[in-house]
């Protein structure tokens, strides 16, 4: 099907007037200092994420508004801003009672249960940095991460403790306290742990938020491990400013919204946008404790009256794989904005949103290191499917080439590395234990992202690939995203991962791994058909030479296709760090 290259938007036709209508005007008007004035200072001065996310609502008219609605097998549990305030105060006091303070670090290893959210916000209140981990991590990745950040407290559940942490406890010498949430009432407490619900019940619900400075450490987030061993990115309290303004511009949050960020807090998205940004805006967030399930997700969107939905390409691909029937079986009259992050969003997926869900999907780009959304398709702006959008107000982005003598700034329509001018508040302030690596990310005033992009004449940025993934074949530089997007247009293809395979003649040849939508059979006829489609669209030089069918592609816990693993397996090389691989040891 031939589709237009642009989805035109008219702000007047949008049901809710968007916060951002004129990007260029807003960019020139914007200042971070003015944004800072919109957040609340601490009584004695200073900035604290949790004070702005929770306390200021609890002390105002938003006190009885629902902050979180947790959906679990046991039913629904709601916490208002007022309740969240008193429970996070209790958590802060539990830490205080244990002598835990600013020099410590709290880790959380739990599913998306309320205590995870209390631990994150309660730790921030007393200035203790906090790091949520994926509950599915195995013992080794848990130990590595706690040791990297010298974790002193771990919040977990009894079963996760017994299954994973007990085995590595003697390998994490910095860990002084383990606070467990029992999975069942009256469960015996494992030796060497404390009962978190009992401690919370006994603690005071009044606490003075400590006077954190804007550049005090707040969050430790590990990168997804898509390209190698995960790095620990350090974030500070003033990151809240980025969460605040991007919640307004990119996610278009309005006070009555019901917002659903599907990411787990173990991935930076699930903290920046699953916890902080929606609370800063005083909206109601849905937290689904269960894993992906297409039927369930469609039910949540309808029954919870979700208005703004923030998800990831991997989830969208899985919904596409399940076919349109479950989407069409329900209506979603409240939903007005769908946004996505984490991987390039193929144009096919943007159109699928438009055609099957009735709304296009707004791709946006950022990284663990940037702490918040930097480049986005926003509600009132035209969407160019396949593009990640334009830099948000307060963000200056450029396309550069690095060399020993510095940076060359490249003109439009030229491939180069995406660079961001330093100065946005949620910029990471270091990689744990890797100062040299951190220093290598910067050149002068610019942070270098490691992603290759192109900017068009309208200022839209187009993702080409990660610097590590680009394929050099017979003199061509081929970005895997372009090839994958064309493969995704084939009606049988659910997802595609493309690698360069060493070749004597060409240097590298393009090899594609694809998984199929339901109802298609992986055979030679289909392989030839997909190859033919790719050749017609891309030309013989860029189209894959080989296609292999896989049941599913290897991916990280945050849902990203692990091309390095496809390549290592293809070449019979060691797989490297697989700690973040979905379905890996746990
Ligand atoms: P690691 O750094 O450990 O290899 P990772 O880079 O996948 O893992 P994250 O910080 O979770 O870890 O992901 C950021 C990266 O994800 C970006 O640098 C980019 O490569 C990719 N990404 C995120 N959003 C988009 C997007 N909208 N379009 C294209 N790529 C994206
Ligand atoms: Mg990265």
XYZ file of C-alpha atoms and ligand atoms in Angstrom:
618
model
C 0.000 0.000 0.000
C 1.395 3.423 -0.877
C 0.979 5.775 2.036
C 1.673 9.463 2.424
C 4.966 10.379 4.055
C 3.355 12.654 6.594
C 0.416 12.519 8.991
C -0.958 16.029 9.210
C -2.226 17.281 12.534
C -4.505 20.136 13.191
C -4.469 21.265 16.837
C -8.039 22.482 16.434
C -9.206 18.939 15.697
C -7.606 17.399 18.778
C -10.131 16.663 21.494
C -7.989 18.132 24.277
C -6.064 21.314 23.426
C -2.401 20.221 23.466
C 0.072 21.824 25.839
C 2.453 22.427 22.975
C 1.066 23.802 19.739
C 3.907 25.819 18.219
C 7.204 24.081 18.761
C 9.458 26.776 17.315
C 7.820 29.585 19.276
C 7.989 27.550 22.465
C 11.640 26.714 21.868
C 12.579 30.377 21.694
C 10.455 31.253 24.710
C 11.669 28.391 26.869
C 14.225 28.544 29.677
C 15.165 25.931 32.245
C 15.226 28.634 34.920
C 11.582 29.455 34.207
C 10.721 25.745 34.313
C 12.479 25.492 37.662
C 10.244 28.253 39.014
C 7.217 26.062 38.216
C 8.416 23.404 40.653
C 8.338 23.881 44.395
C 11.491 24.657 46.343
C 11.967 22.893 49.649
C 11.044 25.027 52.651
C 14.678 25.870 53.386
C 15.686 25.928 49.697
C 16.797 23.055 47.482
C 15.121 20.711 45.065
C 13.823 17.250 45.796
C 12.130 14.952 43.305
C 9.778 13.328 45.826
C 8.782 16.635 47.396
C 7.600 17.840 44.010
C 6.145 14.514 42.950
C 4.203 13.788 46.118
C 4.312 16.309 48.953
C 3.248 19.359 47.030
C 0.115 17.573 45.779
C -0.617 16.041 49.162
C -0.584 19.523 50.699
C -2.852 20.978 48.033
C -6.151 20.320 46.325
C -4.770 17.126 44.729
C -4.575 15.351 48.093
C -7.475 12.967 47.388
C -6.713 12.465 43.720
C -5.584 8.938 42.854
C -1.835 8.849 42.211
C -1.450 5.150 41.430
C -3.935 2.467 40.524
C -2.212 -0.914 40.868
C -3.752 -3.779 38.922
C -2.841 -7.223 40.167
C -4.241 -10.720 40.322
C -5.765 -9.793 43.692
C -7.685 -6.861 42.269
C -7.186 -3.130 42.254
C -5.398 -1.038 44.869
C -5.475 2.718 44.705
C -3.237 5.187 46.498
C -4.187 8.848 46.600
C -1.526 11.540 46.727
C -2.318 11.970 50.424
C -1.862 8.251 51.100
C 1.288 8.150 49.008
C 2.653 11.043 51.056
C 2.112 9.315 54.365
C 3.383 5.913 53.166
C 6.515 7.355 51.583
C 7.106 9.331 54.780
C 6.846 6.070 56.669
C 9.354 4.442 54.346
C 11.722 7.397 54.790
C 11.407 7.006 58.556
C 12.070 3.268 58.336
C 15.345 4.093 56.596
C 16.093 6.843 59.112
C 15.463 4.395 61.966
C 18.059 2.062 60.478
C 20.592 4.850 60.333
C 20.377 5.006 56.551
C 20.936 8.432 55.028
C 22.517 10.379 52.252
C 25.714 8.403 51.938
C 23.829 5.164 51.374
C 22.151 3.598 48.358
C 18.839 1.724 48.278
C 18.209 -0.998 45.708
C 14.799 -2.431 44.948
C 14.284 -5.887 43.506
C 10.563 -6.457 43.156
C 7.734 -6.697 40.679
C 5.585 -3.616 40.165
C 4.130 -3.803 43.663
C 3.250 -0.696 45.700
C 6.285 -1.115 47.984
C 8.608 -0.599 45.010
C 7.087 2.842 44.460
C 7.165 3.657 48.180
C 10.818 2.686 48.358
C 11.831 4.849 45.409
C 9.982 7.941 46.586
C 10.676 7.428 50.297
C 14.422 7.077 49.659
C 14.450 10.258 47.593
C 12.761 12.120 50.431
C 15.726 11.583 52.698
C 18.272 12.126 49.955
C 19.288 8.479 49.589
C 19.962 7.486 45.969
C 17.856 4.610 44.763
C 18.113 2.000 42.033
C 15.183 -0.181 40.937
C 16.266 -3.482 39.377
C 14.279 -5.838 37.183
C 12.762 -8.550 39.379
C 13.642 -11.075 36.691
C 17.398 -10.547 37.046
C 19.336 -13.603 38.121
C 21.638 -13.627 41.182
C 24.783 -12.554 39.319
C 23.398 -9.417 37.673
C 21.884 -8.465 41.026
C 25.229 -8.813 42.809
C 27.117 -6.947 40.086
C 24.733 -4.011 40.198
C 24.567 -3.756 43.988
C 28.353 -3.839 44.142
C 28.736 -1.201 41.430
C 26.655 1.262 43.430
C 27.757 -0.007 46.889
C 24.142 -0.675 47.838
C 23.505 -0.626 51.585
C 19.774 -1.467 51.603
C 17.784 -3.886 49.481
C 14.007 -3.919 49.319
C 12.672 -7.166 47.906
C 10.060 -9.869 48.412
C 10.481 -13.035 50.462
C 10.412 -15.288 47.416
C 12.895 -13.197 45.427
C 15.153 -13.065 48.463
C 15.118 -16.825 48.951
C 15.454 -17.626 45.262
C 18.143 -15.124 44.348
C 19.560 -12.836 46.990
C 20.264 -15.369 49.743
C 22.660 -17.085 47.323
C 24.751 -13.966 46.767
C 24.427 -12.250 50.130
C 28.035 -12.977 51.034
C 29.148 -11.447 47.740
C 27.600 -8.032 48.433
C 29.559 -6.822 51.456
C 28.148 -3.294 51.390
C 24.583 -4.547 51.955
C 23.586 -3.861 55.580
C 19.804 -4.240 55.501
C 17.368 -6.363 53.550
C 13.723 -5.330 53.901
C 11.323 -7.939 52.619
C 7.691 -7.820 51.620
C 6.113 -11.222 52.369
C 4.396 -12.822 49.381
C 1.848 -14.444 51.706
C 0.640 -13.294 55.116
C 2.274 -15.093 58.063
C 5.149 -16.287 55.939
C 8.279 -16.917 58.047
C 10.830 -14.143 57.725
C 14.087 -15.335 56.117
C 17.058 -15.014 58.501
C 18.980 -11.775 58.065
C 16.000 -9.807 56.762
C 13.458 -7.404 58.250
C 9.706 -7.295 57.700
C 8.995 -4.158 55.686
C 5.214 -3.985 56.235
C 5.740 -4.276 60.000
C 8.393 -1.548 59.947
C 6.130 0.703 57.872
C 3.228 0.170 60.242
C 5.377 1.104 63.229
C 6.970 4.188 61.633
C 5.749 7.768 61.893
C 4.049 9.168 58.827
C 5.608 12.561 59.259
C 9.042 13.375 57.927
C 11.029 16.439 57.013
C 12.289 16.118 53.470
C 16.040 16.611 53.588
C 17.339 19.707 51.803
C 18.695 18.025 48.713
C 20.525 20.236 46.254
C 19.669 20.070 42.553
C 22.882 18.217 41.790
C 22.614 15.663 44.599
C 22.588 12.074 43.412
C 19.050 10.664 43.195
C 18.838 7.644 40.893
C 21.128 4.936 39.600
C 19.946 3.414 36.356
C 21.561 0.659 34.393
C 21.473 0.838 30.606
C 19.607 -1.878 28.755
C 22.683 -3.896 27.744
C 21.731 -3.867 24.085
C 25.249 -3.207 22.856
C 27.305 -4.702 25.687
C 27.703 -4.825 29.458
C 25.196 -2.431 31.046
C 26.556 0.841 32.365
C 25.340 2.447 35.592
C 24.160 5.990 34.883
C 24.009 8.461 37.773
C 21.139 10.955 37.889
C 20.471 13.900 40.177
C 17.427 15.559 41.738
C 17.172 18.337 39.184
C 16.364 15.654 36.583
C 12.834 16.350 37.803
C 12.835 19.479 35.648
C 13.234 17.423 32.498
C 10.540 15.018 33.661
C 8.261 17.944 34.346
C 8.658 19.692 31.007
C 8.696 16.529 28.890
C 5.578 15.314 30.695
C 4.004 18.519 29.513
C 5.380 18.715 25.962
C 5.886 15.144 24.800
C 3.278 13.264 26.836
C 0.872 16.203 26.938
C -0.154 15.436 30.515
C -3.203 17.273 31.834
C -4.395 16.998 35.452
C -7.355 14.725 34.663
C -5.355 12.258 32.634
C -5.205 8.558 33.284
C -1.701 7.741 32.175
C -0.259 4.313 31.523
C 3.481 3.841 31.106
C 3.951 0.149 30.432
C 7.672 0.102 31.277
C 9.039 -1.548 34.409
C 10.984 0.798 36.723
C 14.002 -1.498 36.200
C 14.305 0.312 32.873
C 14.828 4.072 33.093
C 11.542 4.681 31.251
C 9.586 3.012 34.037
C 11.075 5.386 36.599
C 11.313 8.674 34.702
C 7.846 8.202 33.199
C 6.330 5.361 35.223
C 6.913 7.190 38.514
C 8.280 10.720 38.371
C 6.759 12.602 35.412
C 3.123 11.593 35.998
C 3.355 12.369 39.710
C 4.920 15.751 39.035
C 1.856 16.487 36.929
C -0.533 15.156 39.545
C -2.197 12.649 37.216
C -3.427 9.115 37.891
C -1.022 6.386 36.774
C -1.971 2.835 35.992
C 0.524 0.217 37.141
C -0.080 -3.259 35.812
C 1.726 -5.822 37.880
C 1.318 -8.539 35.204
C 3.464 -9.142 32.143
C 2.496 -8.392 28.563
C -0.643 -10.021 27.284
C -2.426 -8.517 24.300
C -5.972 -9.249 25.514
C -5.197 -7.888 28.953
C -3.584 -4.769 27.578
C -6.552 -3.944 25.370
C -8.820 -4.518 28.342
C -6.785 -2.149 30.508
C -6.794 0.579 27.863
C -10.595 0.413 27.662
C -11.674 -0.371 31.194
C -9.232 1.949 32.931
C -10.141 4.805 30.581
C -6.491 5.401 29.750
C -6.036 8.788 28.056
C -2.281 8.827 27.447
C -0.377 5.640 26.798
C 3.429 5.414 26.763
C 4.793 2.137 25.491
C 7.590 0.640 23.386
C 8.064 -0.686 19.861
C 8.461 -4.238 21.121
C 4.980 -4.146 22.678
C 3.525 -2.595 19.566
C 5.116 -5.309 17.435
C 3.611 -7.950 19.702
C 0.185 -6.346 19.401
C 0.625 -6.254 15.639
C 1.659 -9.896 15.696
C -1.572 -10.810 17.493
C -3.565 -9.366 14.583
C -6.213 -6.623 14.563
C -9.159 -8.655 15.969
C -8.547 -8.046 19.716
C -7.953 -4.344 19.046
C -11.136 -4.004 17.082
C -13.192 -5.929 19.641
C -13.052 -2.984 22.078
C -13.374 0.754 21.936
C -11.047 3.247 23.536
C -12.959 6.509 23.481
C -10.796 8.088 26.196
C -7.429 7.387 24.592
C -6.024 10.471 22.875
C -2.248 10.015 22.716
C 0.024 7.045 22.143
C 3.774 7.493 22.468
C 6.656 5.055 22.145
C 10.323 4.873 23.087
C 13.191 2.435 23.227
C 13.903 1.431 19.688
C 13.245 2.850 16.274
C 9.562 2.748 15.512
C 9.044 1.408 12.028
C 6.682 3.479 9.849
C 4.558 0.347 9.563
C 3.909 0.530 13.309
C 2.936 4.203 13.195
C 0.429 3.402 10.462
C -0.833 0.349 12.277
C -1.690 2.645 15.186
C -3.539 4.977 12.891
C -5.424 2.238 11.070
C -6.101 -0.304 13.816
C -6.127 1.739 17.040
C -7.410 4.910 15.416
C -4.422 6.983 16.601
C -0.921 7.294 15.160
C 1.964 6.381 17.436
C 4.281 9.214 18.458
C 7.857 8.042 18.489
C 10.302 9.731 20.796
C 13.983 9.296 21.449
C 16.102 9.314 24.571
C 18.540 7.151 26.513
C 19.314 6.109 30.054
C 22.079 8.716 29.901
C 19.737 11.570 28.932
C 17.338 10.717 31.775
C 14.313 11.998 29.874
C 12.802 12.551 26.440
C 14.966 14.704 24.170
C 13.477 14.358 20.680
C 9.820 13.680 20.040
C 6.815 13.676 17.807
C 4.354 15.761 19.805
C 0.549 15.809 19.651
C 0.056 19.009 17.654
C 2.896 18.520 15.168
C 2.765 16.594 11.934
C 4.195 13.110 12.187
C 6.635 11.803 9.653
C 6.344 8.043 10.172
C 9.790 6.560 10.722
C 11.172 9.791 12.183
C 11.777 10.255 15.894
C 10.552 13.843 15.713
C 12.174 17.141 16.661
C 14.151 18.300 19.712
C 11.950 19.507 22.540
C 12.234 23.006 24.012
C 15.386 23.215 26.126
C 17.178 20.586 24.044
C 19.746 21.434 21.406
C 20.609 18.557 19.101
C 23.145 18.384 16.284
C 24.501 15.858 13.826
C 28.260 15.603 14.117
C 31.311 13.683 13.133
C 33.986 13.155 15.742
C 37.677 13.248 15.012
C 40.855 13.693 17.029
C 40.658 17.446 16.576
C 37.064 17.839 17.703
C 33.612 17.843 16.155
C 32.476 18.691 12.675
C 28.859 19.822 12.517
C 27.151 18.200 9.559
C 24.489 19.743 7.338
C 20.942 18.431 6.898
C 20.446 15.156 5.053
C 23.856 13.868 6.119
C 24.383 10.864 8.324
C 26.321 11.457 11.511
C 26.310 10.983 15.257
C 23.563 12.562 17.309
C 24.999 15.061 19.797
C 23.218 17.058 22.503
C 24.446 20.321 23.960
C 25.187 19.915 27.667
C 22.919 21.678 30.107
C 19.638 19.820 30.207
C 18.901 18.960 33.850
C 18.505 15.194 33.542
C 21.874 14.675 31.904
C 23.664 11.790 33.610
C 26.506 12.889 35.852
C 28.682 9.822 35.572
C 28.907 6.117 34.866
C 29.377 4.169 38.092
C 33.067 3.284 38.432
C 33.830 4.284 34.839
C 34.996 7.919 34.846
C 37.035 7.518 31.672
C 34.127 6.132 29.767
C 32.011 9.049 30.946
C 34.647 11.543 29.833
C 34.792 9.935 26.396
C 31.079 10.691 25.898
C 31.783 14.415 25.708
C 33.541 16.733 23.345
C 33.579 20.333 24.485
C 30.018 21.359 25.229
C 28.501 18.359 23.503
C 27.392 14.945 24.698
C 27.834 12.261 22.042
C 25.067 9.700 22.042
C 26.536 6.829 20.023
C 23.471 6.843 17.746
C 23.626 7.656 14.049
C 20.939 9.907 12.670
C 20.089 12.298 9.880
C 18.166 15.555 10.162
C 15.852 16.673 7.371
C 15.154 20.191 6.166
C 12.134 20.468 8.494
C 14.275 19.688 11.522
C 12.994 16.114 11.996
C 15.577 13.567 13.113
C 15.735 10.127 11.502
C 17.402 7.215 13.257
C 19.902 5.305 11.128
C 21.298 2.834 13.646
C 23.600 2.588 16.569
C 27.163 3.343 15.666
C 27.985 -0.291 16.590
C 25.291 -1.791 14.371
C 25.932 -0.053 11.062
C 26.789 -2.468 8.271
C 29.503 -1.775 5.705
C 28.742 -3.704 2.548
C 30.551 -3.246 -0.781
C 31.172 0.430 -0.146
C 27.658 1.128 1.213
C 26.929 2.093 4.797
C 23.679 0.413 5.698
C 21.628 1.217 8.775
C 19.768 -1.852 10.038
C 16.647 0.199 10.780
C 16.024 0.997 7.115
C 16.224 -2.663 6.149
C 14.158 -3.818 9.117
C 11.430 -1.272 8.365
C 11.088 -2.572 4.799
C 10.967 -6.173 6.009
C 8.221 -5.177 8.464
C 6.106 -3.971 5.553
C 5.825 -7.545 4.316
C 2.498 -8.931 5.527
C 4.090 -12.030 7.059
C 6.811 -10.302 9.079
C 6.227 -9.532 12.761
C 9.732 -8.403 13.662
C 13.112 -8.225 12.027
C 16.707 -7.886 13.199
C 19.443 -7.221 10.685
C 23.196 -7.743 11.059
C 26.324 -7.490 8.943
C 27.888 -10.876 8.298
C 31.574 -10.874 7.337
C 32.113 -11.610 3.657
C 35.351 -11.855 1.720
C 34.129 -9.932 -1.299
C 31.833 -7.297 0.166
C 33.346 -6.808 3.627
C 29.954 -7.544 5.114
C 26.668 -8.780 3.704
C 23.263 -8.057 5.177
C 21.625 -10.945 6.971
C 18.119 -10.658 8.367
C 16.453 -12.634 11.118
C 12.692 -12.451 11.101
C 9.822 -13.825 13.131
C 6.434 -14.272 11.534
C 2.945 -13.136 12.327
C 0.391 -15.714 13.362
C -0.865 -17.904 10.525
C 2.280 -17.784 8.336
C 4.508 -20.785 7.708
C 8.274 -20.394 7.592
C 9.284 -22.073 4.331
C 11.472 -21.409 1.287
C 8.636 -19.917 -0.734
C 7.996 -17.327 1.942
C 11.713 -16.652 2.302
C 11.978 -15.939 -1.430
C 8.913 -13.748 -1.315
C 10.327 -11.647 1.537
C 13.721 -11.435 -0.198
C 11.995 -10.314 -3.407
C 10.014 -7.670 -1.536
C 13.191 -6.351 0.120
C 15.085 -6.244 -3.180
C 12.298 -4.345 -4.910
C 12.175 -1.770 -2.136
C 15.840 -1.451 -1.218
C 17.793 -2.538 -4.280
C 20.125 -5.505 -4.383
C 23.027 -3.704 -2.686
C 21.111 -2.963 0.522
C 18.556 -5.800 0.663
C 19.428 -8.831 2.803
C 21.296 -11.605 1.060
C 20.054 -14.126 3.585
C 16.958 -14.453 5.708
C 16.654 -16.802 8.672
C 13.372 -17.456 10.454
C 13.318 -17.414 14.237
C 10.395 -18.075 16.559
C 11.264 -14.865 18.420
C 14.248 -12.538 18.321
C 16.521 -12.269 21.379
C 15.687 -9.121 23.274
C 16.567 -7.240 26.413
C 14.224 -6.980 29.366
C 13.301 -3.536 28.107
C 12.292 -5.184 24.851
C 15.116 -4.254 22.503
C 16.293 -6.563 19.771
C 19.820 -7.699 20.623
C 21.581 -7.568 17.271
C 24.941 -8.230 18.908
C 23.586 -11.596 20.061
C 22.214 -12.466 16.623
C 25.661 -11.688 15.283
C 27.590 -13.594 17.933
C 25.397 -16.638 17.377
C 25.726 -16.399 13.625
C 29.502 -16.239 13.866
C 29.833 -18.762 16.688
C 31.400 -16.152 18.972
C 30.933 -15.805 22.750
C 27.607 -14.189 23.573
C 29.059 -11.607 25.960
C 26.949 -10.093 28.737
C 23.482 -11.618 28.647
C 22.394 -10.402 32.071
C 19.628 -8.272 30.617
C 18.341 -10.808 28.126
C 14.648 -11.584 28.369
C 14.113 -15.195 29.330
C 17.718 -15.437 30.548
C 18.787 -16.966 33.865
C 16.499 -15.839 36.658
P 23.280 -0.209 26.182
O 23.658 1.231 26.253
O 23.575 -0.935 27.451
O 23.771 -0.912 24.974
P 20.669 0.723 25.404
O 21.421 1.790 24.692
O 19.658 -0.028 24.618
O 21.673 -0.302 26.072
P 18.862 2.434 26.798
O 19.490 3.600 27.440
O 17.688 1.805 27.429
O 19.968 1.329 26.688
O 18.438 2.787 25.323
C 18.814 3.947 24.632
C 19.014 3.628 23.181
O 17.805 3.062 22.626
C 19.288 4.831 22.330
O 20.642 5.213 22.380
C 18.857 4.337 20.949
O 19.869 3.546 20.355
C 17.668 3.463 21.281
N 16.421 4.240 21.137
C 15.642 4.722 22.104
N 14.567 5.355 21.591
C 14.697 5.287 20.265
C 13.916 5.764 19.167
N 12.792 6.406 19.351
N 14.373 5.516 17.925
C 15.531 4.850 17.731
N 16.289 4.374 18.713
C 15.885 4.586 19.969
Mg 23.074 2.872 25.234
